[in-house]
Short mmCIF file of C-alpha atoms in Angstrom, two decimals:
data_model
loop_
_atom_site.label_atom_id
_atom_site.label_comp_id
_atom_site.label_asym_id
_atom_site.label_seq_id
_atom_site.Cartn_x
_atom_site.Cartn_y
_atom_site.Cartn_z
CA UNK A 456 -6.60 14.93 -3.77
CA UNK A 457 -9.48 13.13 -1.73
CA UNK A 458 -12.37 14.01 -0.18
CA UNK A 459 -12.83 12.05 3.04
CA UNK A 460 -15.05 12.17 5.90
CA UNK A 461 -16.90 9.94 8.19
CA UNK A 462 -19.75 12.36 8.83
CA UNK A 463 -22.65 14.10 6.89
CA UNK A 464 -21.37 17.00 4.84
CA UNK A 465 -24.19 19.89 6.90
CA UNK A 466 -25.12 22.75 4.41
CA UNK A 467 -25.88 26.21 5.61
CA UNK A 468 -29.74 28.12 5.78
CA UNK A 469 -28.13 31.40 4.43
CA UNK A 470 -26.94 30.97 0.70
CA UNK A 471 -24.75 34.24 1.09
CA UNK A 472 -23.12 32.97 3.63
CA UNK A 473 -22.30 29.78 2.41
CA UNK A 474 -21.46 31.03 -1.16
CA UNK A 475 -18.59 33.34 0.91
CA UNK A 476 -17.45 30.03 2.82
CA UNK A 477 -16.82 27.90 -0.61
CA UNK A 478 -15.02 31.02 -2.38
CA UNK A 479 -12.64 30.53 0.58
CA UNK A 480 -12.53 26.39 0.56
CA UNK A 481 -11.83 27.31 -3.62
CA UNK A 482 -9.14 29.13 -2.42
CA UNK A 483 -7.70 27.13 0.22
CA UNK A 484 -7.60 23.92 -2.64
CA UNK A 485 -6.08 25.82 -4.68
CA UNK A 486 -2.30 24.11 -4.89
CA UNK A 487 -0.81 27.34 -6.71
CA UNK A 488 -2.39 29.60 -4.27
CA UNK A 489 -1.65 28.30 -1.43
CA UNK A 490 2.20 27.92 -2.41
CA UNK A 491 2.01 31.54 -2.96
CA UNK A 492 0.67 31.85 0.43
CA UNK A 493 2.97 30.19 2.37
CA UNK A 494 5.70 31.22 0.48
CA UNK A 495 5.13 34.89 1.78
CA UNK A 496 3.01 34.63 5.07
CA UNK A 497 4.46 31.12 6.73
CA UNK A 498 6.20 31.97 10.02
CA UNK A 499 7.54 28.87 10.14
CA UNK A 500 9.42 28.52 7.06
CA UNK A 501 10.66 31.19 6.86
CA UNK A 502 11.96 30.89 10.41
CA UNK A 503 13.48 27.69 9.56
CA UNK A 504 14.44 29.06 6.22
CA UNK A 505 12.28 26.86 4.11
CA UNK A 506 11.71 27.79 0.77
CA UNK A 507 7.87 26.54 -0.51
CA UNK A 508 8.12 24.85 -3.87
CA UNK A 509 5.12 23.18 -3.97
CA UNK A 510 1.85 22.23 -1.88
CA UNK A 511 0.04 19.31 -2.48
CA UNK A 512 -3.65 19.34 -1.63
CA UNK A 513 -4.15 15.37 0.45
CA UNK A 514 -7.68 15.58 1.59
CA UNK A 515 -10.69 17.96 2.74
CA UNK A 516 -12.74 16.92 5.55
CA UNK A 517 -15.98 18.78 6.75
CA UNK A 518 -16.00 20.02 10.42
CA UNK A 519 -19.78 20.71 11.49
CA UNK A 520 -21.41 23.21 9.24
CA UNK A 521 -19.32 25.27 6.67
CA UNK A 522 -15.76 24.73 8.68
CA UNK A 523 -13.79 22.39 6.89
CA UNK A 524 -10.22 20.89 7.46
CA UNK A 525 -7.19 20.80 5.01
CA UNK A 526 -4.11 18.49 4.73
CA UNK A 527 -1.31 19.43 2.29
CA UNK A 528 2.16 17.93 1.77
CA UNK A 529 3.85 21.26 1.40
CA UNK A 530 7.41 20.46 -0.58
CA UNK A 531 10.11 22.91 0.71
CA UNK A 532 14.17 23.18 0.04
CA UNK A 533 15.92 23.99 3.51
CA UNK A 534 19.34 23.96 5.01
CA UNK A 535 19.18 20.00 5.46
CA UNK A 536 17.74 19.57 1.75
CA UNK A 537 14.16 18.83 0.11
CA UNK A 538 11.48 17.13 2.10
CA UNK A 539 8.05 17.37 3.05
CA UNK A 540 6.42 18.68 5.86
CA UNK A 541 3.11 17.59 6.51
CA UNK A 542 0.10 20.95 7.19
CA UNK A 543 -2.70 21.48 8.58
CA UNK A 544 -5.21 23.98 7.39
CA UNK A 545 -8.66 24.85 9.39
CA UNK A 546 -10.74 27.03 7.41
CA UNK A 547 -12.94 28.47 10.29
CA UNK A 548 -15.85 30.69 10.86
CA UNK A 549 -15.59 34.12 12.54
CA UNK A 550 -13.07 36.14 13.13
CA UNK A 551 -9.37 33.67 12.46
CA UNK A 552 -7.14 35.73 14.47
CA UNK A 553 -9.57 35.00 17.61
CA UNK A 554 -9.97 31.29 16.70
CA UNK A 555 -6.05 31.32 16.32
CA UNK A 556 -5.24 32.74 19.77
CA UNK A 557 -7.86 30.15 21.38
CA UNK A 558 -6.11 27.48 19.67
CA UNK A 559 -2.30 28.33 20.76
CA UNK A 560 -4.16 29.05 24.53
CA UNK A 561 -5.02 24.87 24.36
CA UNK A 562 -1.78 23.95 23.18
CA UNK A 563 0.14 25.74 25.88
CA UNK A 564 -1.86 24.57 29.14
CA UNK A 565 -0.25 22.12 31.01
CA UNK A 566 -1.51 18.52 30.03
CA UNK A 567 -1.42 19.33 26.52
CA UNK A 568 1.56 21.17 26.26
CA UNK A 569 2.24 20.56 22.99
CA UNK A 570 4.23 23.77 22.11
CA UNK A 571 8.12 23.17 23.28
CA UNK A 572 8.81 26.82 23.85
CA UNK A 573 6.02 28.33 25.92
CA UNK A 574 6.83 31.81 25.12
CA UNK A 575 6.90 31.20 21.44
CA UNK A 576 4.56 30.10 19.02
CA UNK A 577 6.44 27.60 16.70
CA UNK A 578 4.03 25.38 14.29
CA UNK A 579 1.32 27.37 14.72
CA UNK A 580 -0.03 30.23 12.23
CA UNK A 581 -3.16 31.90 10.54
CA UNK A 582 -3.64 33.18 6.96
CA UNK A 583 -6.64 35.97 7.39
CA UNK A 584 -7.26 35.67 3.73
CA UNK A 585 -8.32 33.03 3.01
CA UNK A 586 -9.59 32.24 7.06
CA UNK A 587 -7.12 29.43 7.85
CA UNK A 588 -5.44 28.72 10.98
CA UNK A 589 -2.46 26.50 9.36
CA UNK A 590 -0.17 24.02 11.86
CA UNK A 591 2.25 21.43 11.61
CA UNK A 592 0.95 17.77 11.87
CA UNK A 593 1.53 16.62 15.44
CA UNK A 594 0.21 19.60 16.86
CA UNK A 595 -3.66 18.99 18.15
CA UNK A 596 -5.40 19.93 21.17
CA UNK A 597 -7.96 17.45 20.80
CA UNK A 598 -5.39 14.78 21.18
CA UNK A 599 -3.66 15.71 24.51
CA UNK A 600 -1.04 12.37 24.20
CA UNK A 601 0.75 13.97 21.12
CA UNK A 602 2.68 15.95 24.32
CA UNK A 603 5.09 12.86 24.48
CA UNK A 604 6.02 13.68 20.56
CA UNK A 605 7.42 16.95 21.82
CA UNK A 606 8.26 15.97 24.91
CA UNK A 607 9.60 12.51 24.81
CA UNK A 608 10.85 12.19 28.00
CA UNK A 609 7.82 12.43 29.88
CA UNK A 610 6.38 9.75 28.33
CA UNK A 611 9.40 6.76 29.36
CA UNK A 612 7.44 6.69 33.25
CA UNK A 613 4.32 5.17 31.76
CA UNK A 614 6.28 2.70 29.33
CA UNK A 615 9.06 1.46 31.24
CA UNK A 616 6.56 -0.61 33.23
CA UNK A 617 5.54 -2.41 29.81
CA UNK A 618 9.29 -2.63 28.33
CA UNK A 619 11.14 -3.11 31.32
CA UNK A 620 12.51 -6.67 33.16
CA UNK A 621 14.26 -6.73 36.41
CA UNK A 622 17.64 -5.22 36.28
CA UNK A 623 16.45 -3.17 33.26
CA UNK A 624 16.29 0.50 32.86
CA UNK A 625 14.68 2.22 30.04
CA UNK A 626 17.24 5.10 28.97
CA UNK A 627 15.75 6.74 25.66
CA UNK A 628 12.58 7.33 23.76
CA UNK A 629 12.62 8.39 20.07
CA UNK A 630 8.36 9.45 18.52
CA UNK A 631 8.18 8.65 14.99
CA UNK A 632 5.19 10.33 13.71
CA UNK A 633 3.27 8.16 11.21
CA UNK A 634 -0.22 9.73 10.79
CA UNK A 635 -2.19 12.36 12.37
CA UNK A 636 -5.71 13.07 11.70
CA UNK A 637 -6.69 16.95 12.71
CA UNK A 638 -8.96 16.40 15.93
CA UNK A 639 -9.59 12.76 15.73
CA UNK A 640 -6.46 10.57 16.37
CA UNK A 641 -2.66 10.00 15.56
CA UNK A 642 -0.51 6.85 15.01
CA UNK A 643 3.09 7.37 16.68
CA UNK A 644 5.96 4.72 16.53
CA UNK A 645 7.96 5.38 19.35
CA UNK A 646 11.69 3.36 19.80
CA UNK A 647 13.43 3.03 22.52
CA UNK A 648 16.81 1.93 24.46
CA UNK A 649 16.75 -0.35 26.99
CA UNK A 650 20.09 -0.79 29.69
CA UNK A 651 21.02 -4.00 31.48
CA UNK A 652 22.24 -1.85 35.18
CA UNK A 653 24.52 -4.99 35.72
CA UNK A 654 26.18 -5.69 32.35
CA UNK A 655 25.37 -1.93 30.72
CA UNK A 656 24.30 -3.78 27.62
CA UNK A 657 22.22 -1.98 25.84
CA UNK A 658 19.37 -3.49 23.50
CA UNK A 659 16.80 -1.74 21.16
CA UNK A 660 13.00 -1.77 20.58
CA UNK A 661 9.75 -0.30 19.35
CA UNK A 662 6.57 -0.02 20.27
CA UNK A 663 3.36 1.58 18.43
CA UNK A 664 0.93 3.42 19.65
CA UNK A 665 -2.79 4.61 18.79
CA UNK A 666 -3.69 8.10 20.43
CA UNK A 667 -7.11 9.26 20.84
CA UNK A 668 -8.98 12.83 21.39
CA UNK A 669 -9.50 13.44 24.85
CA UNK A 670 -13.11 11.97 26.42
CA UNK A 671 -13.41 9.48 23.17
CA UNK A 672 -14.27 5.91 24.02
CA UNK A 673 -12.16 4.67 20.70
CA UNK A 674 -9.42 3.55 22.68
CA UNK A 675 -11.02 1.47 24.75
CA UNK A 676 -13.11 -0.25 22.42
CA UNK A 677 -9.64 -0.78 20.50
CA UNK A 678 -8.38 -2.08 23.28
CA UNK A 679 -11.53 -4.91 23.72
CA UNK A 680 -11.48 -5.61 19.87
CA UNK A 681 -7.57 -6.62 20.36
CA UNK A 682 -8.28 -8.56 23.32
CA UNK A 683 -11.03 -10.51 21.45
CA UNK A 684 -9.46 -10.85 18.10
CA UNK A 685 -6.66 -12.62 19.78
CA UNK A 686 -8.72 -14.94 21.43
CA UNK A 687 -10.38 -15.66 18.21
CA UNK A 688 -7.48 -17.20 15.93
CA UNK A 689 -5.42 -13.90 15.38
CA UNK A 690 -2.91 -14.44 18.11
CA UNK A 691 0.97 -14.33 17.97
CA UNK A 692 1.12 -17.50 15.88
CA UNK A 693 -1.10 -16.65 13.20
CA UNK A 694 -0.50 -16.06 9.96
CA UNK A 695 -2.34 -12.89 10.09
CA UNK A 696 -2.71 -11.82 13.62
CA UNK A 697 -3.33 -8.69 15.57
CA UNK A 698 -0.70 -6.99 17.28
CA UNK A 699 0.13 -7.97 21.05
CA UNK A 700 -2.04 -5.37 22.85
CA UNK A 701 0.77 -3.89 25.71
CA UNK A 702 -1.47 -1.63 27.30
CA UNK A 703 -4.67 0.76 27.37
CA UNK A 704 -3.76 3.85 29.34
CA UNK A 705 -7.39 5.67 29.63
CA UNK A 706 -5.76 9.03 31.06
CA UNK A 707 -4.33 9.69 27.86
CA UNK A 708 -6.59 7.98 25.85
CA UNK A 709 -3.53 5.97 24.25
CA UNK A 710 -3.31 2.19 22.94
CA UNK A 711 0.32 0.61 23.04
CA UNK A 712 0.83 -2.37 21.24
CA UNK A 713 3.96 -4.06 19.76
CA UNK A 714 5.23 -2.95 16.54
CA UNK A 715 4.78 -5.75 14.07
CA UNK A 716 6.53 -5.12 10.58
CA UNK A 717 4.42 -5.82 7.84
CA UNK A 718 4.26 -6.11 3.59
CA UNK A 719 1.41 -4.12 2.13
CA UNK A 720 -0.26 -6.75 -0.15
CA UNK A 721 0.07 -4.01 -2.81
CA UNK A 722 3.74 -4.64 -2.94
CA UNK A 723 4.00 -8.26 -3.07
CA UNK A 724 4.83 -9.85 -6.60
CA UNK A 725 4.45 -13.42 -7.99
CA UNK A 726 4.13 -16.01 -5.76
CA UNK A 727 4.33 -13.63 -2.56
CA UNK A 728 1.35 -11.89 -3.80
CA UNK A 729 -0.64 -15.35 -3.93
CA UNK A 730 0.33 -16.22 -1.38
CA UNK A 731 -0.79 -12.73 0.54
CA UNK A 732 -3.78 -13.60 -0.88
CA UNK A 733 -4.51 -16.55 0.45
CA UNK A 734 -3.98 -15.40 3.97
CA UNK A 735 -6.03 -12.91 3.42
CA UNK A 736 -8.56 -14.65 2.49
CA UNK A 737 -8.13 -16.45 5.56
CA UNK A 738 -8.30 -14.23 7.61
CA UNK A 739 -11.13 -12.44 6.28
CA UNK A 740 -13.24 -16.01 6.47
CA UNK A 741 -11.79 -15.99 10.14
CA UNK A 742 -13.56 -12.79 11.13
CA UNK A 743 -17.33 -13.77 9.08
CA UNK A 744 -16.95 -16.66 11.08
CA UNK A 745 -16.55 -15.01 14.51
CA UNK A 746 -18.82 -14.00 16.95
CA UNK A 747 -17.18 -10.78 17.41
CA UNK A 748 -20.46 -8.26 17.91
CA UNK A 749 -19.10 -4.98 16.04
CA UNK A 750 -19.85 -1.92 18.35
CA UNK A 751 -20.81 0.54 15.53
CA UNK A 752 -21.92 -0.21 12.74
CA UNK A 753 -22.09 1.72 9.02
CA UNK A 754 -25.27 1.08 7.11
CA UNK A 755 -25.76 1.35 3.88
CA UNK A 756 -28.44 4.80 4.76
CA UNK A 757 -25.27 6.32 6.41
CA UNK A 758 -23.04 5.47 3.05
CA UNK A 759 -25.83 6.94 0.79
CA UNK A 760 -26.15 9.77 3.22
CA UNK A 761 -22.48 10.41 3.64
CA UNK A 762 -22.13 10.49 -0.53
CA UNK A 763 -25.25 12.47 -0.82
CA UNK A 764 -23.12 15.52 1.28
CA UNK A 765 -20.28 14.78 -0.87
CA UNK A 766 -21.91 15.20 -3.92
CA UNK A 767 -23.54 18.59 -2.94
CA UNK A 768 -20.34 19.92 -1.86
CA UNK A 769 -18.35 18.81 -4.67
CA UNK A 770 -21.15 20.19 -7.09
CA UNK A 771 -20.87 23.67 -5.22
CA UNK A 772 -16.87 23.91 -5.61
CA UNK A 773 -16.97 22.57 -8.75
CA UNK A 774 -19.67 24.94 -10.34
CA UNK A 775 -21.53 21.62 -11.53
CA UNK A 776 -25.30 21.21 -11.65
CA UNK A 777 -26.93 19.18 -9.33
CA UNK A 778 -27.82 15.47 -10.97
CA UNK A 779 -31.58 14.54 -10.96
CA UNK A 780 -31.85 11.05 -10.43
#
């Protein structure tokens, strides 16, 4: 399990309050618990006939002051076998069952509708004890562009200008979901079938894209960082280049490049991993050597201040005293 964040972990004025709020985040970590909990109260599986056999605690990550979000692998037996389905849990303040309703309100409207069946709710739950609203990964009103992983179709207008030739038709569209992060972003590989109208030939591809919550700026700084990157000795040729950029499509906040396959450095043995080395070190001396003005930066005051909140909230779940340094 990880704790991750990229912000300051805020503590509360009212130590009642927040004493009640980590009881609950105890609870919601709590692997064994929340099996239980799912197990009896999870709409979905038991819908789908899922049987829970384990849940997995991934990561915690702080949401303003005492709300905090939860990612589980939740390991379940079904009618096509084991696998994993990827959760969401939002421990929230107030009353749940409001926050819940407001939530499956977003997902239904129109741009962001992100729930297949509009006159069911299917992904979407709460657990009133502990406080969670719990969802499947891919569902995320923050990030209206995950419509086109439910809804596949109506995303083939906006990339059969990129994919296309002359004479070329693009027929299917098949979202791979490869990461998600609650509110913030999601990485989707998305293949596709292209059609020759002449010779009816058909030919496969992929693309990947980067999705972004709605009024971020993220994409479009992606977008200029791929553009420049290229420019700067990480081009198709390279050794270690960037991925073609495709296209930036600002309306939905989404970044299409092409989908380069690639060895994590990790996995390389021997000779390989030397060699993986190597070009990374190259690469690495390419970028020091660049120009390239970052937009953001991370200081070392925002790590210290970022670990300080850690270590506050990890003392406070943990029942640990405070160090004095």
């Amino acid at each position: 399990m990880l704790f991750r964040s990229s912000m300051t972990v805020a503590t509360a004025t009212n130590p009642t309050a927040r004493a009640a709020v980590i009881e609950r985040l105890r609870t919601a970590m709590d692997g064994d618990r929340m099996r239980s909990l799912l197990a009896e109260r999870w709409d979905y599986g038991r819908n789908h006939a899922l049987a829970v056999e384990d849940c997995e605690l991934v990561r915690v990550m702080p949401r303003g002051t005492d709300e905090f979000v939860l990612e589980y692998a939740v390991h379940v037996d079904g009618p096509e076998g084991q696998s994993v389905v990827p959760l969401f849990a939002e421990l929230v303040r107030g009353d749940v069952l409001e926050r819940y309703e407001e939530a499956v309100t977003s997902l239904r409207k129109a741009r962001r509708g992100q729930l297949k069946d509009p006159s069911t709710i299917e992904g979407v739950g709460a657990l009133p004890d502990p406080g969670l609203i719990i969802r499947l990964a891919g569902l995320d009103e923050r990030v209206p562009a995950l419509r086109f992983v439910q809804r596949p179709r109506q995303v083939r207008p906006l990339l059969e200008p990129l994919l296309t030739e002359p004479g070329t038709k693009l027929k299917h569209v098949w979202p791979e979901l490869l990461g998600h992060r609650l509110g913030k972003r999601a990485a989707v590989r998305m293949r596709y079938e292209l059609k020759n109208k002449e010779t009816k030939q058909r030919t496969a591809g992929a693309v990947f894209v980067k999705m972004f919550k709605r009024r971020s700026d993220r994409g479009h700084e992606l977008a200029e960082t791929h553009t420049a990157l290229a420019e700067l000795g990480f081009a198709a040729d390279a050794p270690v280049r960037v991925p073609t950029l495709l296209a930036y499509l600002p309306d939905w906040e989404m970044l299409v490049t092409e989908n380069v396959a690639g060895v994590k450095l990790a996995d390389l043995e021997g000779d390989d991993f030397s060699e993986g080395v190597r070009m990374a070190s190259r690469a690495i001396a390419t970028l020091h050597a660049c120009n390239l003005a970052p937009g953001r930066t991370h200081t070392v005051a925002d790590e210290i201040a970022l670990l300080e909140g850690w270590e506050r909230l990890t003392c406070e779940v943990g029942h640990l005293p405070r160090p004095v340094c």
